[in-house]
Coordinates of C-alpha atoms in Angstrom, one line a residue:
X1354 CA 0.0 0.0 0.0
X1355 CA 1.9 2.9 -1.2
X1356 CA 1.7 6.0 0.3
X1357 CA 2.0 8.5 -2.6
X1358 CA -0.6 10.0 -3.3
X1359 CA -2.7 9.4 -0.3
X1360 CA -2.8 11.0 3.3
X1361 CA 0.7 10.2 5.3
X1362 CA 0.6 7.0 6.4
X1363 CA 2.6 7.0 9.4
X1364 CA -0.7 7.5 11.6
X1365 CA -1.7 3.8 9.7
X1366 CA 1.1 1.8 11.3
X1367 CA 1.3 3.3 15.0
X1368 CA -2.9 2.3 14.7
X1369 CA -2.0 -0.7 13.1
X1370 CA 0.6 -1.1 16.6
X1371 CA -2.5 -0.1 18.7
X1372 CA -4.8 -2.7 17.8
X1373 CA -2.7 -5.2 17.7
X1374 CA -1.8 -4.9 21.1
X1375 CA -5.5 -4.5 22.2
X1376 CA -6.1 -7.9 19.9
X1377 CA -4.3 -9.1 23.0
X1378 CA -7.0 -7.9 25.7
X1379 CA -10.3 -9.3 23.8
X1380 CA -9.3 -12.6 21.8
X1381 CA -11.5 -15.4 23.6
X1382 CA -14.2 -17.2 21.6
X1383 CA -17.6 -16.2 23.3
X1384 CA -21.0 -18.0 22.4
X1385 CA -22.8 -17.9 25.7
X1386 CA -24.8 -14.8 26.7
X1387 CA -26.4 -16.4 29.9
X1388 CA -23.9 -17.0 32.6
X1389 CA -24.5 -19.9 34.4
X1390 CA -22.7 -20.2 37.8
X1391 CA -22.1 -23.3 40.7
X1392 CA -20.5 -26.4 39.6
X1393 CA -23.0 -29.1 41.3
X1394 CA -21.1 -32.2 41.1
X1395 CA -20.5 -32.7 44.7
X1396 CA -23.6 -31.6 45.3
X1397 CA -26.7 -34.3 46.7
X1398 CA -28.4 -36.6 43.8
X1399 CA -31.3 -38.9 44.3
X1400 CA -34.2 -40.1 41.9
X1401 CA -36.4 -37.0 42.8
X1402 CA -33.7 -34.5 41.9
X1403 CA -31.7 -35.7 38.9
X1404 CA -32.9 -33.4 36.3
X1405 CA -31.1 -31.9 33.7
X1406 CA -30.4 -28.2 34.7
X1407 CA -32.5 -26.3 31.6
X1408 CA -32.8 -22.7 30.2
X1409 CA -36.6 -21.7 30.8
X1410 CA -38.1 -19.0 28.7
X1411 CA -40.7 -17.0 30.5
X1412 CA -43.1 -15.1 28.1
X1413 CA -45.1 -12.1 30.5
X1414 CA -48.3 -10.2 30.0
X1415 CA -49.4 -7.6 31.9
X1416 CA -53.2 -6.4 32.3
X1417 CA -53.3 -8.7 28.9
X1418 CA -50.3 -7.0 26.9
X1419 CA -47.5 -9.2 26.5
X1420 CA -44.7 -7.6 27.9
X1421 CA -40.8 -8.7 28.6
X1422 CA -39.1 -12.1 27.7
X1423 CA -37.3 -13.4 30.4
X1424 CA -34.4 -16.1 30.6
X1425 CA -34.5 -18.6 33.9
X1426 CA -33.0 -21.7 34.9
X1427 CA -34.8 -24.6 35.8
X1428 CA -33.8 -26.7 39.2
X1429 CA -31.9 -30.2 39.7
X1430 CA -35.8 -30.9 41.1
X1431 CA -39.2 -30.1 40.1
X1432 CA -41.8 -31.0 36.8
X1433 CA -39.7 -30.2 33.9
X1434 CA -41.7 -27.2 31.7
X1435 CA -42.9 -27.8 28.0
X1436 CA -40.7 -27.7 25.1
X1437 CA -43.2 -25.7 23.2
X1438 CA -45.0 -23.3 24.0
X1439 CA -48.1 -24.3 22.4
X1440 CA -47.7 -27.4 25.1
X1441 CA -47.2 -24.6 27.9
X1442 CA -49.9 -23.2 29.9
X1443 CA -50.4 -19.1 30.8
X1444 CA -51.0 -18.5 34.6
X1445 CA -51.3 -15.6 36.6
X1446 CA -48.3 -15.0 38.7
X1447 CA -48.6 -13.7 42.5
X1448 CA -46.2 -12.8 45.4
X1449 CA -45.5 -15.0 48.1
X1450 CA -46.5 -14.0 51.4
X1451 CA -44.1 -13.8 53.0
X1452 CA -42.0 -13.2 50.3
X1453 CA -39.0 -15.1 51.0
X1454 CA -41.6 -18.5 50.6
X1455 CA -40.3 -20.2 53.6
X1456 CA -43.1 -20.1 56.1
X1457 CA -46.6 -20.9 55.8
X1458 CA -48.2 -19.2 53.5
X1459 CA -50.6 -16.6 54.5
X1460 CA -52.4 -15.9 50.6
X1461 CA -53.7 -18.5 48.0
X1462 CA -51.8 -19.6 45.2
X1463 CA -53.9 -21.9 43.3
X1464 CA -53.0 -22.4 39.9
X1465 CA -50.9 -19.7 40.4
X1466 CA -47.0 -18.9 39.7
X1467 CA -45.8 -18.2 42.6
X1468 CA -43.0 -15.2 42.9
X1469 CA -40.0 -15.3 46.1
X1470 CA -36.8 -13.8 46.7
X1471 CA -33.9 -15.4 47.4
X1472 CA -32.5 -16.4 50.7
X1473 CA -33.4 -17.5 54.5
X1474 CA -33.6 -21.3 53.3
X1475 CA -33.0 -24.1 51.1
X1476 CA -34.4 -24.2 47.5
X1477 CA -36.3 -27.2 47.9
X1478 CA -38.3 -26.0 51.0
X1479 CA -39.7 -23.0 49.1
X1480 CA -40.7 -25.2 46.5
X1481 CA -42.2 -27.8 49.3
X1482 CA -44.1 -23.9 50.5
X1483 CA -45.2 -23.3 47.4
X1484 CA -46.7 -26.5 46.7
X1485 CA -48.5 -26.8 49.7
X1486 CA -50.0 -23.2 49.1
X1487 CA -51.3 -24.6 45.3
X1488 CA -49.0 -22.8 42.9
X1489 CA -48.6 -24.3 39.7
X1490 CA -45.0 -23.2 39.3
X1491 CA -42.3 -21.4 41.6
X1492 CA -40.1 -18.5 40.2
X1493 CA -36.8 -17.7 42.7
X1494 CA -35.5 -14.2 42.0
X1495 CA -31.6 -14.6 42.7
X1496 CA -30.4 -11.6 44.7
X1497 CA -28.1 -10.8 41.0
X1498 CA -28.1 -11.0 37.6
X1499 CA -26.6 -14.6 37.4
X1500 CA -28.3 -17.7 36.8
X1501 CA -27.4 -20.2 39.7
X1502 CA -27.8 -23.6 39.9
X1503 CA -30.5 -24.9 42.4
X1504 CA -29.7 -28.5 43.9
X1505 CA -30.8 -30.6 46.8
X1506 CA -29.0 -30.8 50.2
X1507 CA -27.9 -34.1 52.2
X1508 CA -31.8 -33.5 54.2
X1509 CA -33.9 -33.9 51.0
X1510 CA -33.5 -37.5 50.5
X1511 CA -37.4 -38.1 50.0
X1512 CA -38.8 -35.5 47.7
X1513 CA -42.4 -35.0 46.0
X1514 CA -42.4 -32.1 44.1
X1515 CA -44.9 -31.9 41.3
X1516 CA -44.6 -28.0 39.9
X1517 CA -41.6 -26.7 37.9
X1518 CA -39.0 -24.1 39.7
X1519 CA -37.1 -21.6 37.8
X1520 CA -34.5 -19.3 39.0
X1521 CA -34.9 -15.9 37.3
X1522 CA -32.1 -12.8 37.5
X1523 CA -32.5 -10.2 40.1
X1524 CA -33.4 -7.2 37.6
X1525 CA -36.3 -9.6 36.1
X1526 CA -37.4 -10.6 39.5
X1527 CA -37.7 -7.2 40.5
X1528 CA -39.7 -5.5 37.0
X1529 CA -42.0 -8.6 38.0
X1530 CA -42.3 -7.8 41.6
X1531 CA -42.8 -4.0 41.2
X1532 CA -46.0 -4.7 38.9
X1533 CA -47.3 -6.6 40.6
X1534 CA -46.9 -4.5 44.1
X1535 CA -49.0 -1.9 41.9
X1536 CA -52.2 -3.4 41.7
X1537 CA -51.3 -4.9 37.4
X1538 CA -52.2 -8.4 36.5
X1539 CA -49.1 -10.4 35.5
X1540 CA -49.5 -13.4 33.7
X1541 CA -46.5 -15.5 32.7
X1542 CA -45.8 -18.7 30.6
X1543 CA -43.3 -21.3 31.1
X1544 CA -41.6 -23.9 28.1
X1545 CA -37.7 -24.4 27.3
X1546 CA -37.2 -24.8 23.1
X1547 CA -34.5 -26.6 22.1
X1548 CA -31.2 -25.0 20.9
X1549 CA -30.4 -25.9 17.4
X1550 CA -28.0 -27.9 16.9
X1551 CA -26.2 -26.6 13.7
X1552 CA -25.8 -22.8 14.5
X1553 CA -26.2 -21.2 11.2
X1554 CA -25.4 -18.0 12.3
X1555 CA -21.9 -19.8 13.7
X1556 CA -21.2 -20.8 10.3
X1557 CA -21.6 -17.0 8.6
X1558 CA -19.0 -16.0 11.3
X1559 CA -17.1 -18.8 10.2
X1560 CA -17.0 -17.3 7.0
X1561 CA -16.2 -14.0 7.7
X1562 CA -13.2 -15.2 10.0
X1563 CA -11.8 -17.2 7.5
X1564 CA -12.5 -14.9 4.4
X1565 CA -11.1 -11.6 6.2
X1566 CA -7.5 -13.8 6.5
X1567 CA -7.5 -15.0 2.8
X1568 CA -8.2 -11.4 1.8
X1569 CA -5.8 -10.3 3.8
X1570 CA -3.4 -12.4 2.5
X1571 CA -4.0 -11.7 -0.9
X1572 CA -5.1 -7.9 -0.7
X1573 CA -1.4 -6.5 -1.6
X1574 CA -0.9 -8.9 -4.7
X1575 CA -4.6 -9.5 -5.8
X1576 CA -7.2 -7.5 -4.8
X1577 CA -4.6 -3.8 -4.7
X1578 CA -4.0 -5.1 -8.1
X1579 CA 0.1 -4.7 -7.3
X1580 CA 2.0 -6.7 -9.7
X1581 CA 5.1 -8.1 -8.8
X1582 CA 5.8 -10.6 -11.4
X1583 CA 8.9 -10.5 -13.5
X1584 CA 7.3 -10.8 -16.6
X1585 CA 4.8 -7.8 -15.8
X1586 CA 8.2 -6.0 -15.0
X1587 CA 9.9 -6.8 -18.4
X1588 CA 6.6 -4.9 -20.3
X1589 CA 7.0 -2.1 -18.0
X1590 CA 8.1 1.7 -19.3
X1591 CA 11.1 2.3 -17.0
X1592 CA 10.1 5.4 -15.9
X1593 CA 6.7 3.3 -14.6
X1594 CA 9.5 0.6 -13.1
X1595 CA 11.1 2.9 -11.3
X1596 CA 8.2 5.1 -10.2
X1597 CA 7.0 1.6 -9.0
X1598 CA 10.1 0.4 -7.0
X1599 CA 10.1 3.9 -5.3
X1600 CA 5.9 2.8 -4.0
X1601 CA 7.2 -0.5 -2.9
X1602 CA 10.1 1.2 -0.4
X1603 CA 7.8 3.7 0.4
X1604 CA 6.0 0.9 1.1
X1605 CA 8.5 -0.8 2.9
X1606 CA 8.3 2.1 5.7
X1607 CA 4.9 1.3 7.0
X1608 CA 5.7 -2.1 8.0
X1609 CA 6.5 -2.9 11.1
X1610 CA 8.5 -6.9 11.3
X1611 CA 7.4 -8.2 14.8
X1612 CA 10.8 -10.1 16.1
X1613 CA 10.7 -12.9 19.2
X1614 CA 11.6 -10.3 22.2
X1615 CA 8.9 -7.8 20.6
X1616 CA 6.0 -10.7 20.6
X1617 CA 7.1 -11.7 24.2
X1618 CA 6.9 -7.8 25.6
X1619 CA 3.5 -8.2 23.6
X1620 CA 2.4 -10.7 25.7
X1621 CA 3.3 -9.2 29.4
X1622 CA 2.2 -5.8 28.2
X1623 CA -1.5 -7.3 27.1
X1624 CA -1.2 -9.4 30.5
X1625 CA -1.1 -5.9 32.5
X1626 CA -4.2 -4.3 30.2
X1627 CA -6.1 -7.2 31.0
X1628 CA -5.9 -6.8 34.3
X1629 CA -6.7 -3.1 34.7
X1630 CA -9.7 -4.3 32.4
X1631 CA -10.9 -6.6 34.9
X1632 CA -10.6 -4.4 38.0
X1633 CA -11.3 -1.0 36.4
X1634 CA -13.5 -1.4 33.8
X1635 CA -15.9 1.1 33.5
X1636 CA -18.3 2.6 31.1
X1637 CA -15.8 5.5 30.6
X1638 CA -13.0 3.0 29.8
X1639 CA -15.1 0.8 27.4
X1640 CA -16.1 4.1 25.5
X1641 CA -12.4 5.1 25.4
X1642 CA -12.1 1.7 23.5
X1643 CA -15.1 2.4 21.5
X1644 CA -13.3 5.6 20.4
X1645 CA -10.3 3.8 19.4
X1646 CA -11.7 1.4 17.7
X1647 CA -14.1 4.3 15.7
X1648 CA -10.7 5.3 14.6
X1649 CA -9.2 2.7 13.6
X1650 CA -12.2 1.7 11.7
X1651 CA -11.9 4.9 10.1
X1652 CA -8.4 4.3 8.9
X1653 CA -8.8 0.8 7.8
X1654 CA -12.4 1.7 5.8
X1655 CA -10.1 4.2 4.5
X1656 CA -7.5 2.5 3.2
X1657 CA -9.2 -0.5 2.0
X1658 CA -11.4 2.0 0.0
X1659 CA -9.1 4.3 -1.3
X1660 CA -6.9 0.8 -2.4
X1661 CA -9.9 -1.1 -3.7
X1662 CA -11.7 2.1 -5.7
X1663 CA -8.9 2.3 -8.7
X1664 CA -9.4 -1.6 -9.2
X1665 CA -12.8 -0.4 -10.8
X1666 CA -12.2 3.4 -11.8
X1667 CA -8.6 3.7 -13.5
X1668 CA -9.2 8.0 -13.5
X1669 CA -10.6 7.8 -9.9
X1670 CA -7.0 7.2 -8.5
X1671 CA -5.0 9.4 -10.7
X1672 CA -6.2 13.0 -9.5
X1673 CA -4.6 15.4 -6.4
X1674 CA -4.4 18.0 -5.1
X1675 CA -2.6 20.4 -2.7
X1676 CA -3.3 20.7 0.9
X1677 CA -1.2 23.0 3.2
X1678 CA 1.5 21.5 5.5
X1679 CA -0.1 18.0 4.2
X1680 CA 1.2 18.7 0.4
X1681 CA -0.1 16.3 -3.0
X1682 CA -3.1 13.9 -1.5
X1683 CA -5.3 12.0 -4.1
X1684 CA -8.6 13.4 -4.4
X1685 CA -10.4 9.9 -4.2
X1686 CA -8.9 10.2 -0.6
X1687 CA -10.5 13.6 0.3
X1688 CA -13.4 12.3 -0.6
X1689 CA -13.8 9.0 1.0
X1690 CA -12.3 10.0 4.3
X1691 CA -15.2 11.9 5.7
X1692 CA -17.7 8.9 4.7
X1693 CA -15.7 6.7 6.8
X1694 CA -15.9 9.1 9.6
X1695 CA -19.0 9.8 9.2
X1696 CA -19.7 5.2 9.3
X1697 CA -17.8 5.1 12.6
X1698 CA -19.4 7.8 13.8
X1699 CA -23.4 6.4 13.0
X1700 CA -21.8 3.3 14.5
X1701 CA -21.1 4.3 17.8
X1702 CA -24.2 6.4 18.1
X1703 CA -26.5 3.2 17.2
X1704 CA -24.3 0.6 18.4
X1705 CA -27.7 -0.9 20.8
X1706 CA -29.5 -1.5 18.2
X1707 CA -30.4 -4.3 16.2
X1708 CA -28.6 -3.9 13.3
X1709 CA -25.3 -2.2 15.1
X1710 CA -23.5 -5.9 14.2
X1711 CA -23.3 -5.0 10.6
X1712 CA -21.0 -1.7 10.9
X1713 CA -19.3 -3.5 14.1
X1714 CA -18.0 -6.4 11.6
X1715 CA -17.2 -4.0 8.5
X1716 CA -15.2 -1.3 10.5
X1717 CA -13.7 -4.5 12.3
X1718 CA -12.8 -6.6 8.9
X1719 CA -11.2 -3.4 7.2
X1720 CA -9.2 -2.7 10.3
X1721 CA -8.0 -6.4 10.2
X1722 CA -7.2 -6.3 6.4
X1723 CA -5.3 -2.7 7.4
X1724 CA -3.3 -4.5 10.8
X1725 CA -2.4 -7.3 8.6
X1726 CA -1.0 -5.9 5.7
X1727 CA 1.8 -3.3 8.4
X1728 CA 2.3 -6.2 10.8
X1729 CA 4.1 -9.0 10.1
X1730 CA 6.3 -12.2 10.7
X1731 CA 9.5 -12.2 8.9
X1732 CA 9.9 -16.5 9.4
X1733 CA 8.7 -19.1 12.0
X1734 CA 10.9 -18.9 14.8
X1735 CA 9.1 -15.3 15.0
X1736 CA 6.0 -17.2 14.3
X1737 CA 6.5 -19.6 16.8
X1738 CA 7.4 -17.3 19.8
X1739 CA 4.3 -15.5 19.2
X1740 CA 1.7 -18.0 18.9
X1741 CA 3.0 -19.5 21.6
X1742 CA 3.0 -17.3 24.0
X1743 CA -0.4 -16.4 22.9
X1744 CA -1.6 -19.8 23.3
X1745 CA -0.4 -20.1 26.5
X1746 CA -1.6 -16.3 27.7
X1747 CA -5.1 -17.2 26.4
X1748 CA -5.2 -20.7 27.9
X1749 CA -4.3 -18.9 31.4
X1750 CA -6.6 -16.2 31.3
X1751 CA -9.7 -18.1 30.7
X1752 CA -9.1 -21.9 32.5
X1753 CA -6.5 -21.1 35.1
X1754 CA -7.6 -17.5 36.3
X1755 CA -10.4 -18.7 38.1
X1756 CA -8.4 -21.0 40.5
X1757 CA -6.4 -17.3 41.2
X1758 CA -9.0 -14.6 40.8
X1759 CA -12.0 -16.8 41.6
X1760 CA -13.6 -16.1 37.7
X1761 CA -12.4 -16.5 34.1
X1762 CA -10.5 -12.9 33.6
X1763 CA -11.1 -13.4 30.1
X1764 CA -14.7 -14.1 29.8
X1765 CA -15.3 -11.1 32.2
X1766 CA -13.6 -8.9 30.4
X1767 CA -15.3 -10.3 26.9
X1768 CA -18.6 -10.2 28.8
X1769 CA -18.1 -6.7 29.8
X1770 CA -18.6 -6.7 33.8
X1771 CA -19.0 -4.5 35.3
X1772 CA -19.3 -1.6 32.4
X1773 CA -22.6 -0.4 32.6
X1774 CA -23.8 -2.3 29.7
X1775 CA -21.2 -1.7 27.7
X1776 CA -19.3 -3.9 25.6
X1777 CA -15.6 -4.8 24.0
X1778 CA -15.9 -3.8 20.5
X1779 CA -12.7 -5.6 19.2
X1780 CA -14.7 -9.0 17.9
X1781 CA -17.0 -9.6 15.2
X1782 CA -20.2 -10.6 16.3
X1783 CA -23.6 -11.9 14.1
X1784 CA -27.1 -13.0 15.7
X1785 CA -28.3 -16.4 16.3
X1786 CA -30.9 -16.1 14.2
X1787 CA -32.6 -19.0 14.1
X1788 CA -31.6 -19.7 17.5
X1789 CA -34.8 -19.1 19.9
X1790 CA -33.0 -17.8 22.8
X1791 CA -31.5 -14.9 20.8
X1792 CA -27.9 -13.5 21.7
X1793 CA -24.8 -13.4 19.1
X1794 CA -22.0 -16.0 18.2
X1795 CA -18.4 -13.7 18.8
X1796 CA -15.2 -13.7 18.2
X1797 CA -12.4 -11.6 19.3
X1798 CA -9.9 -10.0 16.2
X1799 CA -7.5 -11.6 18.4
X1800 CA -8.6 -15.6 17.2
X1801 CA -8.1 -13.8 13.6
X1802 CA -5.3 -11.6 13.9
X1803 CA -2.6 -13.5 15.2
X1804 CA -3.4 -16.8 12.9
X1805 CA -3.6 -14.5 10.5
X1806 CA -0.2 -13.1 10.2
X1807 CA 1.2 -17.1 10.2
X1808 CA -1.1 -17.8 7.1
X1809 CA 0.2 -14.4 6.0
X1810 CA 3.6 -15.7 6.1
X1811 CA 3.1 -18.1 4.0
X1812 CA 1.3 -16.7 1.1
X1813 CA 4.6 -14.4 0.9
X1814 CA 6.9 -17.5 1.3
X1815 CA 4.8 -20.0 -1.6
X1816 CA 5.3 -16.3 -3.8
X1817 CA 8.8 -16.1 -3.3
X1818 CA 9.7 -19.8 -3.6
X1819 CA 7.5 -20.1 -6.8
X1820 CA 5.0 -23.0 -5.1
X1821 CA 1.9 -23.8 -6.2
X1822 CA -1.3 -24.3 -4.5
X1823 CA -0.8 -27.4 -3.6
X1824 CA 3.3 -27.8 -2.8
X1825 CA 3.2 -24.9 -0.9
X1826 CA 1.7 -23.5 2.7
X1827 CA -0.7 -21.1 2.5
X1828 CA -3.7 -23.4 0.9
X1829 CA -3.0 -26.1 3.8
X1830 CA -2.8 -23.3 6.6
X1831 CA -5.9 -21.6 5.2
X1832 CA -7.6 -25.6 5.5
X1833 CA -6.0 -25.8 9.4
X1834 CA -7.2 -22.3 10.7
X1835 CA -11.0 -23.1 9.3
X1836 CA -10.7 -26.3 11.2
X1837 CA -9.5 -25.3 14.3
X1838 CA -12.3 -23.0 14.2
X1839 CA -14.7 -25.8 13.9
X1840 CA -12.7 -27.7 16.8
X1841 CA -13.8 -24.4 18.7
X1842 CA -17.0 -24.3 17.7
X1843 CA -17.5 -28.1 18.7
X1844 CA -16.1 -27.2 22.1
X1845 CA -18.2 -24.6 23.0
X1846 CA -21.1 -27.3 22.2
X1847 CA -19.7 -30.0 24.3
X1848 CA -19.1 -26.9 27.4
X1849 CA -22.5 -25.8 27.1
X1850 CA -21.8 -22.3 25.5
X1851 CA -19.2 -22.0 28.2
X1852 CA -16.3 -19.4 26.0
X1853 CA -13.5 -21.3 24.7
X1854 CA -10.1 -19.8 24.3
X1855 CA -9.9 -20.5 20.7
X1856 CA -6.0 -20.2 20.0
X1857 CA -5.9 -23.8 21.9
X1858 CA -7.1 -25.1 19.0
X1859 CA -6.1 -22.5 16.3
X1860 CA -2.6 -23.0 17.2
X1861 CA -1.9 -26.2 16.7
X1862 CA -4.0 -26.6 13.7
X1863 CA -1.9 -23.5 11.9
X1864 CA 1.4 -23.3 13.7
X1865 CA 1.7 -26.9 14.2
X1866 CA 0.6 -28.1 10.6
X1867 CA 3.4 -25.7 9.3
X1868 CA 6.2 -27.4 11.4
X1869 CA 5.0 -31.0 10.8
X1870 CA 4.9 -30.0 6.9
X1871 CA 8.3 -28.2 6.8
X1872 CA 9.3 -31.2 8.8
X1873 CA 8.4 -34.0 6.0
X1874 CA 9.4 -31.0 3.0
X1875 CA 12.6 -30.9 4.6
X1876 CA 12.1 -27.0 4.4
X1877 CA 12.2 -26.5 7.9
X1878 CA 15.2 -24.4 8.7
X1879 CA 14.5 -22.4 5.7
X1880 CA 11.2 -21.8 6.9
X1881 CA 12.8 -21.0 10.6
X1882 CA 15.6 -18.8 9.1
X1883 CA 13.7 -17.1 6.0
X1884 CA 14.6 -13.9 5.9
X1885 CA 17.6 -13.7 7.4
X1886 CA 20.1 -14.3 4.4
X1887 CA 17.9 -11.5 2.3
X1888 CA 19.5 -8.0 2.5
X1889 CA 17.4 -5.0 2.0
X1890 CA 18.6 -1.4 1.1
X1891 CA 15.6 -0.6 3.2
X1892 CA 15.1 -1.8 6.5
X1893 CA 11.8 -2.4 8.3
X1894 CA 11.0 -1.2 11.6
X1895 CA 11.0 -4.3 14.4
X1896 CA 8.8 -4.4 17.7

C-alpha cells in the first residue's frame, strides 16, 4: 500500500501497533450470553432431583399485553416445563406472602405462579411452601443478575415435588415484583425450546473469520492489483519501473517486522491491560475503547477503500491536489475520508441496536485487512514465539484464572462486567438467528489476527519460492485455521456455550501443521531462518 498520493501513512502503522496490542485484551471465543454459575457435582443426587439443569423462557403479560421475555434456569428438582409453547400453559403469577416462601403461607396460590426472593432457606423448602400453598410453578429471583444452579441438600432424601422451579435474575425478579406491588395483573408462561444444533449464524462467522485472512493475504498482490511478477516487469516503461520500486520502499516504511523479544513484551504488556480491564473497567473506559476502535475503523475503511476504488475506476485514483503543511493527496482520498468518519461515527451512536452488528464487523474486517498488511512475521521462529505465547496467555486467562482470581478474567472482560452495559468492541459478532434464545455467536480480532499473520507468512513464502497451490503452505494453513475453528466451535457445544479460548485449538492446527509440513518438506530451517540471508537497502522497523 503505497503511500504516494494518499494522506501520510505514518498514523496507519502506529494504529496498526495499537490494535494489535489491544487484539491481545479481547481474543476469547464467546457464544454464551447467559452465565450460568455453581458447579453441582458434589452436590446431593437422588431419583427426585436428577434433572437436567435447563434454560426456561418465560413469556409475561401484563393487564393482557405481553410484555418482557425473560431467561431462567430450571432446578436439579421439580416438573420439567414444555418444550413448546403451544404445550405450555399461561397463569397468573402472585407474590409469596411472605415473600422469602419459607413459612406458611398466608395468601392463595392456586394455579398460580408463585414469585419469592432469594435467601433465609433451602431451594427445595420453598418449593415444598409453594406446593402446599397450590402454585402451579415457583419463580426464585436470585439476589443478582446470574443464573445459579439450584440443587438438593444431604436433608432432602425423599422429595415429591410436582410443579416446575425456575431461578430468574435479580433485575427480572424485581420488574416482575414491582408490577405486581402496583395493583397490574401479570401473567406468565413457562416452556424451554431446544437450541439448534447446527448454529447457522456460527457458520456465517465462520465465514467471515476465515474470508477476512485469505483477503488479507491476498489484498497486496490480488485485490490492490500490485503486480510483482517479472514478466509484468519486463513490459514495464522504466520510468513506470522505477516510479513503482520507489511505492514498494515507500511501502516498505509502514511495516512494522514483529521479532521474538517484541512478541514476548506483547504478551506481558496485554497481560497488564487485562488486568486493569478486569478491576477497572468502566463505562468511561469501554467508551475510550469504542473511540479507538471508531478510529481505527476509520483508517482501515479508508484505506481498503481508497486501495480497492482504482481496481474499478482507472481515473478515480489518478487526481490530487494540494493541501497545506499536508502537500499532494489523491482526491479519491478527500473524498472518502469523511464517509468513513462519518460510518464510525453512526456506528457508535447506534451501536444498541439491532442492526449495530453490521457496521461492528465491516469497521472490524477493514481494520483487520489494514493491521495485517503493516504487521508482520518475517519466518517461524518469529511465528512460533508469538503464537506460543499467545496460546499459553489465552489458555491462562480463561481456564486457570479462576483458581487465582475466583472467575475467568477473560470471559469477564469479553462479557463486559462491570461496564454499565457496555461492551468490548474488538470481535466480530452476528445474531443467532434461528436460535430461539437470541444473543450473538463472537469472536475476538485476536482468534483472527494472530493466525492471520502465520497464514500471512506463508502466502509471501509460496510467492517467493514459486509453489503452487498445492506444494506450498498457504492453501493447507488456510484448511488448518477453518478447522481449528470448527474444533472451537465443537467445544463450546460439548461446554454448554461455556467461552472457549480459541487459539488452543487455532494454534496447533496453523502453527503446528506448518512445522509437521516443513518437517516432511525438509524446508524447515529455511522456513525458521527465512529472511535472514535476504538483505534490503531498506530496513523495516522491528517491535
Amino acid at each position: 500500500m503505497a503511500s504516494r498520493g494518499a494522506f501520510p501513512s505514518s498514523p496507519h502503522l502506529v494504529l496498526a501497533v495499537v490494535f494489535f496490542f489491544l487484539a491481545f485484551s479481547a481474543h476469547v471465543f464467546v457464544a454464551a450470553e447467559d452465565e450460568i454459575i455453581h458447579e453441582d457435582d458434589d452436590a446431593p443426587r437422588s431419583p427426585n432431583c436428577n434433572n437436567k439443569f435447563q434454560l426456561v423462557k418465560i413469556k409475561t403479560w401484563v393487564n393482557g399485553t405481553e410484555g418482557i421475555s425473560i431467561v431462567g434456569l430450571s432446578a436439579r428438582f421439580g416438573t420439567s416445563v414444555p418444550r413448546l409453547a403451544s404445550d405450555a400453559q399461561k397463569n397468573s403469577a402472585l407474590l409469596t406472602n411472605p415473600l422469602n416462601c419459607c413459612a406458611n403461607l398466608t395468601s392463595k396460590l392456586t394455579n398460580s405462579v408463585a414469585l419469592a426472593k432469594r435467601g433465609d432457606c433451602t431451594f427445595t423448602a420453598k418449593a415444598k411452601v409453594a406446593q402446599l400453598g397450590g402454585a402451579a410453578g415457583l419463580l426464585v429471583i436470585n439476589d443478582n443478575e446470574d443464573l445459579y444452579k439450584m440443587v438438593c441438600t444431604e436433608n432432602d432424601t425423599s422429595l415429591n415435588l410436582t410443579l416446575p422451579v425456575v431461578m430468574i435474575p435479580k433485575s427480572a425478579g424485581d420488574y416482575l415484583k414491582d408490577t405486581l406491588i402496583s395493583g397490574q395483573r401479570v401473567e406468565v408462561l413457562l416452556y424451554s425450546p431446544n437450541r439448534p444444533v447446527v448454529d447457522l449464524s456460527a457458520t456465517f462467522l465462520w465465514l467471515m473469520a476465515v474470508g477476512t485472512i485469505v483477503c488479507a493475504s491476498l489484498w497486496a498482490e490480488i485485490i490492490a492489483g500490485e503486480q510483482i511478477d517479472d514478466r509484468y516487469n519486463q513490459l514495464t516503461r522504466k520510468d513506470q519501473l522505477n516510479a513503482g520500486a520507489e511505492n514498494r520502499e515507500e511501502s516498505e516504511k509502514e511495516i512494522l517486522e514483529i521479532n521474538a523479544k517484541g512478541a514476548i513484551i506483547f504478551v506481558i504488556a496485554a497481560s497488564v491491560f487485562l488486568l486493569l480491564l478486569f478491576y477497572f473497567m468502566s463505562s468511561w473506559f469501554i467508551w475510550l475503547l469504542i473511540v479507538l476502535f471508531c478510529i481505527g475503523g476509520t483508517e482501515g475503511m479508508h484505506v481498503c477503500l481508497v486501495t480497492l476504488i482504482p481496481r474499478f475506476c482507472k481515473d478515480c485514483g489518478q487526481k490530487t491536489v494540494n493541501f497545506p503543511i499536508i502537500g499532494e493527496v489523491l482526491i479519491l482520498s478527500v473524498v472518502v475520508l469523511p464517509f468513513c468518519a462519518a460510518f464510525a461515527i453512526l456506528w457508535a451512536a447506534n451501536q444498541h441496536a439491532s442492526y449495530s452488528w453490521i457496521g461492528q464487523d465491516i469497521l472490524g474486517i477493514c481494520l483487520m485487512i489494514t493491521v495485517l498488511q503493516m504487521v508482520r512475521l518475517p519466518n517461524i521462529k518469529v511465528a512460533s514465539a508469538l503464537l506460543s505465547c499467545a496460546f499459553v496467555y489465552d489458555v491462562f486467562w480463561v481456564f486457570i484464572s479462576p483458581l487465582i482470581f475466583h472467575e475467568s478474567v477473560m470471559i469477564a472482560v469479553a462479557r463486559g462486567d462491570n461496564s454499565g452495559g457496555e461492551a468490548i468492541p474488538m470481535l466480530l459478532r452476528i445474531p443467532r438467528f434461528f436460535d430461539p434464545w437470541g444473543g450473538y455467536d463472537m469472536i475476538g480480532f485476536g482468534d483472527i489476527l494472530f493466525p492471520g499473520l502465520l497464514i500471512a507468512f506463508s502466502y509471501r513464502y509460496d510467492r517467493s519460492k514459486k509453489k503452487g497451490i498445492l506444494n506450498g503452505y498457504f492453501l493447507w494453513l488456510t484448511i488448518g485455521y477453518a478447522f481449528g475453528l470448527f474444533l472451537t466451535y465443537l467445544a463450546l457445544y460439548l461446554m454448554d456455550g461455556h467461552g472457549q479460548p480459541a487459539l488452543l485449538y487455532l494454534v496447533p492446527c496453523t502453527l503446528g501443521l506448518t512445522i509437521i509440513l516443513g518437517w516432511l518438506r525438509g524446508e524447515l530451517i529455511d522456513l525458521w531462518n527465512y529472511g535472514k540471508h535476504q538483505i534490503s537497502d531498506t530496513p523495516t522497523e522491528e517491535c
